[in-house]
Each structure stands twice: as C-alpha cells, then as structure tokens.
Amino acid sequence: MDRLAVMETFVRVVETGSFSAAARHLNIGQPAVSKSIAHLENRLGVRLLARSTRRLKPTEAGWKFCERARRAIEEADEADLAARDTDAGLVGRLRVSAGVTFGKLHLVPLLPDFLAAHPNLSIDLILDDRTIDPIKEGIDVGLRFGPLPDSSLTARKVATSPRLVVGAPTYFERSGIPATPAELISHAAVIYTQDRGGSDTWSFRQGTSEMSVSISGRLRVSASEGLRAAVIGGMGLAITPQWTFAPELACGAVRMVLGEWTLPASDLWAVFPTGRLVNAKARAFAAFVETELHKNHQDNYGEYGIGSAAKH
C-alpha cells in the first residue's frame, strides 16, 4: 500500500473528524478509508485514533504522526513541482473557501486566468458566509474579512476595502438623504449579522472629528446576498465594504452617501491552517488574488456618491 497515500488518508480523517467525510474529500469509498487506517495502525503497532460515537480524535501518537505526515505530503508535492518544468505550473487539487458575495463577484471571475496558467490544477471552491473551520473542512486557503480572532490560523492580509453607507435611489427618494452620520438614527438600516458580529454601532471620522452612531433596522440578515437584495430593493441603508455592491455602485443601482466621512476599513485575509506547511498551491493562489485585486482596485469612489463630495 502506498505509504504517502495512507498518510494523506489519515490526515484527511484527522482534519474532517470522520471516515465518511474523509472519503468524500478523497473521492473514495468509506470502507477503503477504514481499511487504510487499520492497515496503518497495524503496521505501526500503535493506536492513532480514539473512536467515539460523535467524532474521531487523534491519540497523542496520532497527533505526532499527523503533523509529520502533513509535512511529508507537502514536501512530496513540492518535490513533484520542482521536478517538473517550471512552465508546467501547479498540480493537484486546491480547496479554497470564501464568502458567497465576494466569491461570486470578485473571486470566480479571476479563476479562468489562474486555471489557464495551471492546467494540471483543480479547485474546490467552498462559498459560505459562515466562518468555517479550515482544519475540519480540509481547506488549503480561506479568504476572510477581518478581524481574525482565531489565533490557530496563519494569516496574510491580501487587500483592504473601504466601508461605505449605501442605499438604493428608491430609498433615498422615499426617505431622504442623510447629511451627517447623526441623521442615520432616523433612517432604516439593513444589518448584516456576519460583519463585526452584527454590531450596530459605527465610528465615523472626518479629519480630527469622530462620531459614533448606533443604527437600527427591522431587518437583520445572515447572508450577504440577502443584504444585497434588501438594499437594492429599497428596504434601507447598509454599512458595508465597497466590494459587496461594486457592480451596483458602478451602474447607479446603489449609491453612496456621507462620503466626506470615513469608516473603519474592511481587511481581506488569506488564512491557512497552522501546524501544516503552507503548500505552494495555496501560496500561489493567495499571491495571485492579491495581485489581481490590487490591479482592479479603484482609488476614487467619488462617482458613486450623492448628496456629498464623496471623497476617501
């Protein structure tokens, strides 16, 4: 039995917590996974997994083996890549996670060029607004908006997006345009609960002046696509990264207000599981996304504003 394949199977079991989940990730049957782990434990003469009705957990010996197995797998991948012609590009599978809206609007359009440059690479793209566990889900690189409270991750800042106060023209026609942050108190807001834990208090800054405002609204949504639909439909204002409404801001379907004031920016991070070497595929993908986002970044959002000078 291929020792490297057995190592990969064991690492997937540890990362996912079950034989069935590991089998799905590896595209093999669950019996094959069970047989592989049993063969490994018999060969080593030690118990690597503590089995319970809810989840498989590594024993102390299992953790030690898992960490070294991860390194061996990464080094084998690097060796394969180094042995190839540099023009051959990256090989294998890369599992990437990102938020739904960011992935749909800004990540998926970048994939054709990346895949064309690496014809021997495949990508599993997991789009979910929840903060998923990269170890449990077997993620190689995740794209998250900060802050990052989880210290078990290795992170690299990829880009930054300004936050804006936005709304649809129909909303402004009905409810008027706020001239100062304080006026937001009298406006309806659509609150995205995944951003900053759903906090409704925001600090606005203009020069040396700072103003904290608590916004309120009858609609709170947990998915970014729901936020977009509600704002575009005229249900209220939202405070959101510019990326969330980039197409609508460009065409005027959504407009920015209070552009003379700035809000805390939203950082985009590439996160990698700690305890395993960041593989060449994950590093290359993060660098590619960073380069492309900076290339496409717009320095001036004044064209999007109404009722303000809209400067940043």
PDB file of C-alpha atoms in Angstrom:
ATOM      1  CA  MET A   1       0.000   0.000   0.000  1.00  0.00           C
ATOM      2  CA  ASP A   2       1.307   3.450  -0.962  1.00  0.00           C
ATOM      3  CA  ARG A   3       2.656   4.962   2.265  1.00  0.00           C
ATOM      4  CA  LEU A   4       2.113   8.547   1.080  1.00  0.00           C
ATOM      5  CA  ALA A   5      -1.494   7.780   0.120  1.00  0.00           C
ATOM      6  CA  VAL A   6      -2.062   6.241   3.551  1.00  0.00           C
ATOM      7  CA  MET A   7      -0.610   9.345   5.176  1.00  0.00           C
ATOM      8  CA  GLU A   8      -2.925  11.580   3.170  1.00  0.00           C
ATOM      9  CA  THR A   9      -5.908   9.439   4.118  1.00  0.00           C
ATOM     10  CA  PHE A  10      -5.012   9.661   7.810  1.00  0.00           C
ATOM     11  CA  VAL A  11      -4.516  13.437   7.647  1.00  0.00           C
ATOM     12  CA  ARG A  12      -7.909  13.847   5.976  1.00  0.00           C
ATOM     13  CA  VAL A  13      -9.555  11.761   8.685  1.00  0.00           C
ATOM     14  CA  VAL A  14      -7.990  13.950  11.367  1.00  0.00           C
ATOM     15  CA  GLU A  15      -8.951  17.161   9.560  1.00  0.00           C
ATOM     16  CA  THR A  16     -12.567  16.140   8.932  1.00  0.00           C
ATOM     17  CA  GLY A  17     -13.177  14.082  12.057  1.00  0.00           C
ATOM     18  CA  SER A  18     -14.755  11.085  10.362  1.00  0.00           C
ATOM     19  CA  PHE A  19     -14.103   8.315   7.879  1.00  0.00           C
ATOM     20  CA  SER A  20     -17.106   9.284   5.747  1.00  0.00           C
ATOM     21  CA  ALA A  21     -16.083  12.953   5.424  1.00  0.00           C
ATOM     22  CA  ALA A  22     -12.516  11.964   4.572  1.00  0.00           C
ATOM     23  CA  ALA A  23     -13.842   9.560   1.935  1.00  0.00           C
ATOM     24  CA  ARG A  24     -15.845  12.364   0.321  1.00  0.00           C
ATOM     25  CA  HIS A  25     -12.804  14.644   0.220  1.00  0.00           C
ATOM     26  CA  LEU A  26     -10.653  11.899  -1.278  1.00  0.00           C
ATOM     27  CA  ASN A  27     -13.349  10.654  -3.669  1.00  0.00           C
ATOM     28  CA  ILE A  28     -13.045   7.077  -2.460  1.00  0.00           C
ATOM     29  CA  GLY A  29     -15.328   4.721  -0.559  1.00  0.00           C
ATOM     30  CA  GLN A  30     -15.583   4.792   3.223  1.00  0.00           C
ATOM     31  CA  PRO A  31     -14.524   1.114   3.517  1.00  0.00           C
ATOM     32  CA  ALA A  32     -11.281   1.977   1.743  1.00  0.00           C
ATOM     33  CA  VAL A  33     -10.589   4.703   4.292  1.00  0.00           C
ATOM     34  CA  SER A  34     -11.302   2.389   7.235  1.00  0.00           C
ATOM     35  CA  LYS A  35      -9.096  -0.329   5.752  1.00  0.00           C
ATOM     36  CA  SER A  36      -6.264   2.141   5.149  1.00  0.00           C
ATOM     37  CA  ILE A  37      -6.316   3.417   8.741  1.00  0.00           C
ATOM     38  CA  ALA A  38      -6.484  -0.105  10.145  1.00  0.00           C
ATOM     39  CA  HIS A  39      -3.518  -1.119   7.999  1.00  0.00           C
ATOM     40  CA  LEU A  40      -1.572   1.916   9.212  1.00  0.00           C
ATOM     41  CA  GLU A  41      -2.258   1.221  12.900  1.00  0.00           C
ATOM     42  CA  ASN A  42      -1.331  -2.448  12.454  1.00  0.00           C
ATOM     43  CA  ARG A  43       1.914  -1.554  10.717  1.00  0.00           C
ATOM     44  CA  LEU A  44       2.909   0.967  13.380  1.00  0.00           C
ATOM     45  CA  GLY A  45       1.657  -1.126  16.270  1.00  0.00           C
ATOM     46  CA  VAL A  46       0.027   1.872  17.977  1.00  0.00           C
ATOM     47  CA  ARG A  47      -3.463   3.298  18.224  1.00  0.00           C
ATOM     48  CA  LEU A  48      -3.695   6.541  16.279  1.00  0.00           C
ATOM     49  CA  LEU A  49      -7.386   7.390  16.630  1.00  0.00           C
ATOM     50  CA  ALA A  50      -9.722   7.465  19.624  1.00  0.00           C
ATOM     51  CA  ARG A  51     -13.136   6.497  18.315  1.00  0.00           C
ATOM     52  CA  SER A  52     -16.371   7.830  19.794  1.00  0.00           C
ATOM     53  CA  THR A  53     -19.973   7.956  18.618  1.00  0.00           C
ATOM     54  CA  ARG A  54     -19.625  11.617  17.637  1.00  0.00           C
ATOM     55  CA  ARG A  55     -16.143  12.158  16.275  1.00  0.00           C
ATOM     56  CA  LEU A  56     -12.741  10.604  15.731  1.00  0.00           C
ATOM     57  CA  LYS A  57      -9.908  12.241  17.640  1.00  0.00           C
ATOM     58  CA  PRO A  58      -6.194  11.527  17.345  1.00  0.00           C
ATOM     59  CA  THR A  59      -4.368   9.974  20.254  1.00  0.00           C
ATOM     60  CA  GLU A  60      -1.083  11.529  21.341  1.00  0.00           C
ATOM     61  CA  ALA A  61       0.704   9.213  18.920  1.00  0.00           C
ATOM     62  CA  GLY A  62      -1.858  10.134  16.273  1.00  0.00           C
ATOM     63  CA  TRP A  63      -1.161  13.865  16.622  1.00  0.00           C
ATOM     64  CA  LYS A  64       2.575  13.301  16.308  1.00  0.00           C
ATOM     65  CA  PHE A  65       2.115  11.122  13.243  1.00  0.00           C
ATOM     66  CA  CYS A  66      -0.360  13.585  11.691  1.00  0.00           C
ATOM     67  CA  GLU A  67       1.975  16.562  11.949  1.00  0.00           C
ATOM     68  CA  ARG A  68       4.853  14.699  10.366  1.00  0.00           C
ATOM     69  CA  ALA A  69       2.602  13.175   7.736  1.00  0.00           C
ATOM     70  CA  ARG A  70       1.418  16.647   6.745  1.00  0.00           C
ATOM     71  CA  ARG A  71       4.987  17.777   6.295  1.00  0.00           C
ATOM     72  CA  ALA A  72       5.811  14.684   4.234  1.00  0.00           C
ATOM     73  CA  ILE A  73       2.803  15.291   1.964  1.00  0.00           C
ATOM     74  CA  GLU A  74       3.686  18.951   1.448  1.00  0.00           C
ATOM     75  CA  GLU A  75       7.315  18.132   0.783  1.00  0.00           C
ATOM     76  CA  ALA A  76       6.299  15.449  -1.711  1.00  0.00           C
ATOM     77  CA  ASP A  77       4.101  17.976  -3.519  1.00  0.00           C
ATOM     78  CA  GLU A  78       6.978  20.450  -3.578  1.00  0.00           C
ATOM     79  CA  ALA A  79       9.317  17.748  -4.884  1.00  0.00           C
ATOM     80  CA  ASP A  80       6.913  16.872  -7.695  1.00  0.00           C
ATOM     81  CA  LEU A  81       6.627  20.521  -8.638  1.00  0.00           C
ATOM     82  CA  ALA A  82      10.374  21.096  -8.539  1.00  0.00           C
ATOM     83  CA  ALA A  83      10.981  18.093 -10.788  1.00  0.00           C
ATOM     84  CA  ARG A  84       8.661  19.444 -13.453  1.00  0.00           C
ATOM     85  CA  ASP A  85       9.443  22.057 -15.989  1.00  0.00           C
ATOM     86  CA  THR A  86       8.695  25.471 -14.482  1.00  0.00           C
ATOM     87  CA  ASP A  87       6.175  26.028 -17.257  1.00  0.00           C
ATOM     88  CA  ALA A  88       4.139  23.045 -16.105  1.00  0.00           C
ATOM     89  CA  GLY A  89       2.620  25.076 -13.282  1.00  0.00           C
ATOM     90  CA  LEU A  90       0.877  23.808 -10.171  1.00  0.00           C
ATOM     91  CA  VAL A  91      -0.668  20.358  -9.921  1.00  0.00           C
ATOM     92  CA  GLY A  92      -3.272  18.574  -7.838  1.00  0.00           C
ATOM     93  CA  ARG A  93      -6.290  19.954  -6.018  1.00  0.00           C
ATOM     94  CA  LEU A  94      -6.673  23.212  -4.106  1.00  0.00           C
ATOM     95  CA  ARG A  95      -9.540  23.736  -1.658  1.00  0.00           C
ATOM     96  CA  VAL A  96     -10.488  27.411  -1.279  1.00  0.00           C
ATOM     97  CA  SER A  97     -13.182  28.973   0.902  1.00  0.00           C
ATOM     98  CA  ALA A  98     -14.699  32.450   0.642  1.00  0.00           C
ATOM     99  CA  GLY A  99     -17.869  34.389   1.390  1.00  0.00           C
ATOM    100  CA  VAL A 100     -20.725  33.981  -1.082  1.00  0.00           C
ATOM    101  CA  THR A 101     -20.908  37.518  -2.464  1.00  0.00           C
ATOM    102  CA  PHE A 102     -17.173  38.139  -2.539  1.00  0.00           C
ATOM    103  CA  GLY A 103     -16.657  34.796  -4.232  1.00  0.00           C
ATOM    104  CA  LYS A 104     -19.385  35.388  -6.793  1.00  0.00           C
ATOM    105  CA  LEU A 105     -18.451  38.964  -7.691  1.00  0.00           C
ATOM    106  CA  HIS A 106     -14.688  39.087  -7.263  1.00  0.00           C
ATOM    107  CA  LEU A 107     -13.172  35.633  -6.971  1.00  0.00           C
ATOM    108  CA  VAL A 108     -14.899  33.477  -9.586  1.00  0.00           C
ATOM    109  CA  PRO A 109     -14.085  35.965 -12.396  1.00  0.00           C
ATOM    110  CA  LEU A 110     -10.377  35.537 -11.560  1.00  0.00           C
ATOM    111  CA  LEU A 111     -10.392  31.736 -11.734  1.00  0.00           C
ATOM    112  CA  PRO A 112     -10.236  31.272 -15.532  1.00  0.00           C
ATOM    113  CA  ASP A 113      -6.854  33.010 -15.740  1.00  0.00           C
ATOM    114  CA  PHE A 114      -5.465  31.122 -12.751  1.00  0.00           C
ATOM    115  CA  LEU A 115      -6.649  27.748 -14.041  1.00  0.00           C
ATOM    116  CA  ALA A 116      -5.404  28.535 -17.552  1.00  0.00           C
ATOM    117  CA  ALA A 117      -1.956  29.214 -16.111  1.00  0.00           C
ATOM    118  CA  HIS A 118      -2.037  25.890 -14.244  1.00  0.00           C
ATOM    119  CA  PRO A 119      -3.767  23.298 -16.456  1.00  0.00           C
ATOM    120  CA  ASN A 120      -2.907  20.432 -14.086  1.00  0.00           C
ATOM    121  CA  LEU A 121      -4.604  22.084 -11.110  1.00  0.00           C
ATOM    122  CA  SER A 122      -8.217  21.748  -9.974  1.00  0.00           C
ATOM    123  CA  ILE A 123     -10.013  23.965  -7.452  1.00  0.00           C
ATOM    124  CA  ASP A 124     -12.741  23.106  -4.959  1.00  0.00           C
ATOM    125  CA  LEU A 125     -14.393  26.447  -4.147  1.00  0.00           C
ATOM    126  CA  ILE A 126     -16.493  26.464  -0.967  1.00  0.00           C
ATOM    127  CA  LEU A 127     -18.688  29.560  -0.769  1.00  0.00           C
ATOM    128  CA  ASP A 128     -20.202  30.195   2.655  1.00  0.00           C
ATOM    129  CA  ASP A 129     -20.712  33.346   4.692  1.00  0.00           C
ATOM    130  CA  ARG A 130     -20.106  31.426   7.911  1.00  0.00           C
ATOM    131  CA  THR A 131     -16.609  31.270   9.366  1.00  0.00           C
ATOM    132  CA  ILE A 132     -15.794  27.666   8.656  1.00  0.00           C
ATOM    133  CA  ASP A 133     -13.085  25.595  10.310  1.00  0.00           C
ATOM    134  CA  PRO A 134     -10.291  25.144   7.740  1.00  0.00           C
ATOM    135  CA  ILE A 135      -8.924  22.078   9.522  1.00  0.00           C
ATOM    136  CA  LYS A 136     -12.282  20.320   9.771  1.00  0.00           C
ATOM    137  CA  GLU A 137     -13.230  21.215   6.194  1.00  0.00           C
ATOM    138  CA  GLY A 138      -9.815  20.429   4.749  1.00  0.00           C
ATOM    139  CA  ILE A 139      -9.339  23.963   3.413  1.00  0.00           C
ATOM    140  CA  ASP A 140      -5.943  24.896   1.975  1.00  0.00           C
ATOM    141  CA  VAL A 141      -6.590  28.643   1.885  1.00  0.00           C
ATOM    142  CA  GLY A 142      -9.563  30.686   3.037  1.00  0.00           C
ATOM    143  CA  LEU A 143     -10.391  34.286   2.180  1.00  0.00           C
ATOM    144  CA  ARG A 144     -11.896  36.080   5.170  1.00  0.00           C
ATOM    145  CA  PHE A 145     -12.794  39.598   6.098  1.00  0.00           C
ATOM    146  CA  GLY A 146     -11.234  40.634   9.424  1.00  0.00           C
ATOM    147  CA  PRO A 147     -10.715  40.917  12.264  1.00  0.00           C
ATOM    148  CA  LEU A 148      -9.372  37.416  12.852  1.00  0.00           C
ATOM    149  CA  PRO A 149      -9.939  36.274  16.449  1.00  0.00           C
ATOM    150  CA  ASP A 150      -8.803  32.712  15.752  1.00  0.00           C
ATOM    151  CA  SER A 151      -5.109  32.541  16.702  1.00  0.00           C
ATOM    152  CA  SER A 152      -4.822  28.976  15.368  1.00  0.00           C
ATOM    153  CA  LEU A 153      -4.612  30.319  11.816  1.00  0.00           C
ATOM    154  CA  THR A 154      -1.711  31.676   9.811  1.00  0.00           C
ATOM    155  CA  ALA A 155      -2.917  34.813   8.049  1.00  0.00           C
ATOM    156  CA  ARG A 156      -1.725  37.160   5.325  1.00  0.00           C
ATOM    157  CA  LYS A 157      -3.505  40.426   4.520  1.00  0.00           C
ATOM    158  CA  VAL A 158      -4.453  40.395   0.849  1.00  0.00           C
ATOM    159  CA  ALA A 159      -6.377  43.626   0.342  1.00  0.00           C
ATOM    160  CA  THR A 160      -8.442  46.331   2.027  1.00  0.00           C
ATOM    161  CA  SER A 161     -11.833  47.697   1.054  1.00  0.00           C
ATOM    162  CA  PRO A 162     -13.364  50.945   2.321  1.00  0.00           C
ATOM    163  CA  ARG A 163     -16.709  50.667   4.063  1.00  0.00           C
ATOM    164  CA  LEU A 164     -19.494  52.826   2.682  1.00  0.00           C
ATOM    165  CA  VAL A 165     -23.005  53.871   3.613  1.00  0.00           C
ATOM    166  CA  VAL A 166     -25.124  52.786   0.661  1.00  0.00           C
ATOM    167  CA  GLY A 167     -28.745  52.672  -0.401  1.00  0.00           C
ATOM    168  CA  ALA A 168     -30.933  52.395  -3.453  1.00  0.00           C
ATOM    169  CA  PRO A 169     -32.241  55.530  -5.244  1.00  0.00           C
ATOM    170  CA  THR A 170     -35.812  54.458  -4.429  1.00  0.00           C
ATOM    171  CA  TYR A 171     -34.977  54.510  -0.741  1.00  0.00           C
ATOM    172  CA  PHE A 172     -33.453  57.991  -0.913  1.00  0.00           C
ATOM    173  CA  GLU A 173     -36.452  59.285  -2.869  1.00  0.00           C
ATOM    174  CA  ARG A 174     -38.766  57.992  -0.169  1.00  0.00           C
ATOM    175  CA  SER A 175     -36.740  58.713   2.976  1.00  0.00           C
ATOM    176  CA  GLY A 176     -34.323  61.482   2.026  1.00  0.00           C
ATOM    177  CA  ILE A 177     -30.539  61.635   2.078  1.00  0.00           C
ATOM    178  CA  PRO A 178     -28.688  61.807   5.430  1.00  0.00           C
ATOM    179  CA  ALA A 179     -26.368  64.815   5.575  1.00  0.00           C
ATOM    180  CA  THR A 180     -24.469  63.720   8.701  1.00  0.00           C
ATOM    181  CA  PRO A 181     -23.870  60.408  10.440  1.00  0.00           C
ATOM    182  CA  ALA A 182     -26.165  61.524  13.278  1.00  0.00           C
ATOM    183  CA  GLU A 183     -29.089  61.555  10.850  1.00  0.00           C
ATOM    184  CA  LEU A 184     -28.686  57.809  10.309  1.00  0.00           C
ATOM    185  CA  ILE A 185     -30.555  57.321  13.585  1.00  0.00           C
ATOM    186  CA  SER A 186     -33.784  58.272  11.841  1.00  0.00           C
ATOM    187  CA  HIS A 187     -33.164  56.006   8.844  1.00  0.00           C
ATOM    188  CA  ALA A 188     -33.972  52.332   8.361  1.00  0.00           C
ATOM    189  CA  ALA A 189     -30.952  50.058   8.128  1.00  0.00           C
ATOM    190  CA  VAL A 190     -30.413  46.534   6.877  1.00  0.00           C
ATOM    191  CA  ILE A 191     -27.915  44.958   9.267  1.00  0.00           C
ATOM    192  CA  TYR A 192     -25.584  42.188   8.151  1.00  0.00           C
ATOM    193  CA  THR A 193     -25.050  39.975  11.180  1.00  0.00           C
ATOM    194  CA  GLN A 194     -21.840  38.363   9.916  1.00  0.00           C
ATOM    195  CA  ASP A 195     -20.000  41.715   9.870  1.00  0.00           C
ATOM    196  CA  ARG A 196     -18.372  42.589  13.206  1.00  0.00           C
ATOM    197  CA  GLY A 197     -20.735  40.176  14.928  1.00  0.00           C
ATOM    198  CA  GLY A 198     -23.748  42.173  13.820  1.00  0.00           C
ATOM    199  CA  SER A 199     -22.772  45.239  15.863  1.00  0.00           C
ATOM    200  CA  ASP A 200     -24.945  48.237  15.020  1.00  0.00           C
ATOM    201  CA  THR A 201     -22.614  50.920  16.427  1.00  0.00           C
ATOM    202  CA  TRP A 202     -20.225  52.570  13.973  1.00  0.00           C
ATOM    203  CA  SER A 203     -17.490  55.191  14.358  1.00  0.00           C
ATOM    204  CA  PHE A 204     -17.350  57.821  11.626  1.00  0.00           C
ATOM    205  CA  ARG A 205     -14.329  60.044  11.197  1.00  0.00           C
ATOM    206  CA  GLN A 206     -13.874  63.345   9.362  1.00  0.00           C
ATOM    207  CA  GLY A 207     -10.450  64.913   9.814  1.00  0.00           C
ATOM    208  CA  THR A 208      -9.945  65.125  13.582  1.00  0.00           C
ATOM    209  CA  SER A 209     -13.669  64.738  14.305  1.00  0.00           C
ATOM    210  CA  GLU A 210     -15.149  61.396  15.284  1.00  0.00           C
ATOM    211  CA  MET A 211     -18.782  60.443  15.769  1.00  0.00           C
ATOM    212  CA  SER A 212     -20.248  57.144  16.980  1.00  0.00           C
ATOM    213  CA  VAL A 213     -23.694  56.263  15.730  1.00  0.00           C
ATOM    214  CA  SER A 214     -25.947  53.332  16.515  1.00  0.00           C
ATOM    215  CA  ILE A 215     -28.059  52.396  13.546  1.00  0.00           C
ATOM    216  CA  SER A 216     -31.274  50.424  13.783  1.00  0.00           C
ATOM    217  CA  GLY A 217     -33.434  48.463  11.436  1.00  0.00           C
ATOM    218  CA  ARG A 218     -36.211  45.925  11.382  1.00  0.00           C
ATOM    219  CA  LEU A 219     -34.277  43.575   9.102  1.00  0.00           C
ATOM    220  CA  ARG A 220     -31.142  41.674  10.064  1.00  0.00           C
ATOM    221  CA  VAL A 221     -29.713  39.178   7.600  1.00  0.00           C
ATOM    222  CA  SER A 222     -27.058  36.486   7.966  1.00  0.00           C
ATOM    223  CA  ALA A 223     -26.185  36.160   4.259  1.00  0.00           C
ATOM    224  CA  SER A 224     -24.547  38.806   2.101  1.00  0.00           C
ATOM    225  CA  GLU A 225     -26.815  38.007  -0.852  1.00  0.00           C
ATOM    226  CA  GLY A 226     -29.793  38.769   1.397  1.00  0.00           C
ATOM    227  CA  LEU A 227     -28.219  42.104   2.326  1.00  0.00           C
ATOM    228  CA  ARG A 228     -27.748  42.933  -1.351  1.00  0.00           C
ATOM    229  CA  ALA A 229     -31.314  42.023  -2.261  1.00  0.00           C
ATOM    230  CA  ALA A 230     -32.765  44.075   0.593  1.00  0.00           C
ATOM    231  CA  VAL A 231     -30.709  47.194  -0.135  1.00  0.00           C
ATOM    232  CA  ILE A 232     -31.242  47.034  -3.901  1.00  0.00           C
ATOM    233  CA  GLY A 233     -34.952  46.594  -3.213  1.00  0.00           C
ATOM    234  CA  GLY A 234     -35.027  49.875  -1.265  1.00  0.00           C
ATOM    235  CA  MET A 235     -35.616  48.414   2.200  1.00  0.00           C
ATOM    236  CA  GLY A 236     -32.972  50.532   3.887  1.00  0.00           C
ATOM    237  CA  LEU A 237     -29.375  51.690   4.133  1.00  0.00           C
ATOM    238  CA  ALA A 238     -26.415  49.437   4.817  1.00  0.00           C
ATOM    239  CA  ILE A 239     -22.863  49.960   6.027  1.00  0.00           C
ATOM    240  CA  THR A 240     -20.773  47.553   4.044  1.00  0.00           C
ATOM    241  CA  PRO A 241     -17.445  47.047   2.253  1.00  0.00           C
ATOM    242  CA  GLN A 242     -17.431  48.600  -1.208  1.00  0.00           C
ATOM    243  CA  TRP A 243     -16.808  45.146  -2.707  1.00  0.00           C
ATOM    244  CA  THR A 244     -20.293  43.999  -1.683  1.00  0.00           C
ATOM    245  CA  PHE A 245     -22.030  46.384  -4.088  1.00  0.00           C
ATOM    246  CA  ALA A 246     -19.296  47.067  -6.643  1.00  0.00           C
ATOM    247  CA  PRO A 247     -21.448  46.356  -9.775  1.00  0.00           C
ATOM    248  CA  GLU A 248     -24.425  48.329  -8.445  1.00  0.00           C
ATOM    249  CA  LEU A 249     -22.260  51.272  -7.384  1.00  0.00           C
ATOM    250  CA  ALA A 250     -20.736  51.367 -10.852  1.00  0.00           C
ATOM    251  CA  CYS A 251     -24.107  51.436 -12.649  1.00  0.00           C
ATOM    252  CA  GLY A 252     -26.005  53.597 -10.150  1.00  0.00           C
ATOM    253  CA  ALA A 253     -28.423  50.921  -8.900  1.00  0.00           C
ATOM    254  CA  VAL A 254     -26.988  51.642  -5.433  1.00  0.00           C
ATOM    255  CA  ARG A 255     -25.494  54.954  -4.355  1.00  0.00           C
ATOM    256  CA  MET A 256     -23.102  56.021  -1.619  1.00  0.00           C
ATOM    257  CA  VAL A 257     -23.823  58.804   0.879  1.00  0.00           C
ATOM    258  CA  LEU A 258     -21.803  60.541   3.610  1.00  0.00           C
ATOM    259  CA  GLY A 259     -18.683  60.286   1.510  1.00  0.00           C
ATOM    260  CA  GLU A 260     -16.978  63.072   3.465  1.00  0.00           C
ATOM    261  CA  TRP A 261     -16.852  60.697   6.430  1.00  0.00           C
ATOM    262  CA  THR A 262     -14.738  57.560   6.673  1.00  0.00           C
ATOM    263  CA  LEU A 263     -15.496  54.288   8.418  1.00  0.00           C
ATOM    264  CA  PRO A 264     -13.143  51.531   9.610  1.00  0.00           C
ATOM    265  CA  ALA A 265     -11.915  49.714   6.509  1.00  0.00           C
ATOM    266  CA  SER A 266     -12.548  46.031   5.931  1.00  0.00           C
ATOM    267  CA  ASP A 267      -9.409  43.897   5.538  1.00  0.00           C
ATOM    268  CA  LEU A 268      -9.371  40.751   3.432  1.00  0.00           C
ATOM    269  CA  TRP A 269      -7.110  37.984   4.718  1.00  0.00           C
ATOM    270  CA  ALA A 270      -5.824  34.780   3.232  1.00  0.00           C
ATOM    271  CA  VAL A 271      -5.819  32.276   6.089  1.00  0.00           C
ATOM    272  CA  PHE A 272      -4.023  28.944   6.233  1.00  0.00           C
ATOM    273  CA  PRO A 273      -4.265  26.192   8.857  1.00  0.00           C
ATOM    274  CA  THR A 274      -1.428  26.402  11.366  1.00  0.00           C
ATOM    275  CA  GLY A 275       0.582  23.283  12.038  1.00  0.00           C
ATOM    276  CA  ARG A 276       0.988  22.321   8.393  1.00  0.00           C
ATOM    277  CA  LEU A 277       3.287  23.804   5.827  1.00  0.00           C
ATOM    278  CA  VAL A 278       1.517  26.247   3.549  1.00  0.00           C
ATOM    279  CA  ASN A 279       1.734  24.453   0.231  1.00  0.00           C
ATOM    280  CA  ALA A 280       2.876  26.024  -2.995  1.00  0.00           C
ATOM    281  CA  LYS A 281      -0.649  25.956  -4.429  1.00  0.00           C
ATOM    282  CA  ALA A 282      -2.120  27.922  -1.521  1.00  0.00           C
ATOM    283  CA  ARG A 283       0.716  30.460  -1.548  1.00  0.00           C
ATOM    284  CA  ALA A 284       0.463  30.939  -5.306  1.00  0.00           C
ATOM    285  CA  PHE A 285      -3.305  31.377  -5.175  1.00  0.00           C
ATOM    286  CA  ALA A 286      -3.167  33.954  -2.368  1.00  0.00           C
ATOM    287  CA  ALA A 287      -0.480  35.913  -4.211  1.00  0.00           C
ATOM    288  CA  PHE A 288      -2.498  35.783  -7.443  1.00  0.00           C
ATOM    289  CA  VAL A 289      -5.665  37.076  -5.741  1.00  0.00           C
ATOM    290  CA  GLU A 290      -3.712  39.861  -4.053  1.00  0.00           C
ATOM    291  CA  THR A 291      -2.148  40.960  -7.339  1.00  0.00           C
ATOM    292  CA  GLU A 292      -5.430  40.890  -9.240  1.00  0.00           C
ATOM    293  CA  LEU A 293      -7.414  42.732  -6.585  1.00  0.00           C
ATOM    294  CA  HIS A 294      -4.826  45.498  -6.388  1.00  0.00           C
ATOM    295  CA  LYS A 295      -4.766  45.685 -10.166  1.00  0.00           C
ATOM    296  CA  ASN A 296      -8.536  46.141 -10.268  1.00  0.00           C
ATOM    297  CA  HIS A 297      -8.736  48.445  -7.260  1.00  0.00           C
ATOM    298  CA  GLN A 298     -10.366  51.841  -7.813  1.00  0.00           C
ATOM    299  CA  ASP A 299      -8.768  54.672  -5.904  1.00  0.00           C
ATOM    300  CA  ASN A 300     -11.587  57.169  -6.413  1.00  0.00           C
ATOM    301  CA  TYR A 301     -15.185  56.374  -5.467  1.00  0.00           C
ATOM    302  CA  GLY A 302     -16.494  59.899  -5.957  1.00  0.00           C
ATOM    303  CA  GLU A 303     -18.550  58.897  -8.982  1.00  0.00           C
ATOM    304  CA  TYR A 304     -20.673  56.698  -6.707  1.00  0.00           C
ATOM    305  CA  GLY A 305     -21.765  59.395  -4.237  1.00  0.00           C
ATOM    306  CA  ILE A 306     -24.894  61.502  -3.926  1.00  0.00           C
ATOM    307  CA  GLY A 307     -25.588  64.292  -1.508  1.00  0.00           C
ATOM    308  CA  SER A 308     -21.902  64.598  -0.654  1.00  0.00           C
ATOM    309  CA  ALA A 309     -18.480  65.295  -2.023  1.00  0.00           C
ATOM    310  CA  ALA A 310     -17.842  61.540  -1.776  1.00  0.00           C
ATOM    311  CA  LYS A 311     -14.129  61.698  -1.084  1.00  0.00           C
ATOM    312  CA  HIS A 312     -11.972  58.985   0.506  1.00  0.00           C
TER     313      HIS A 312
END
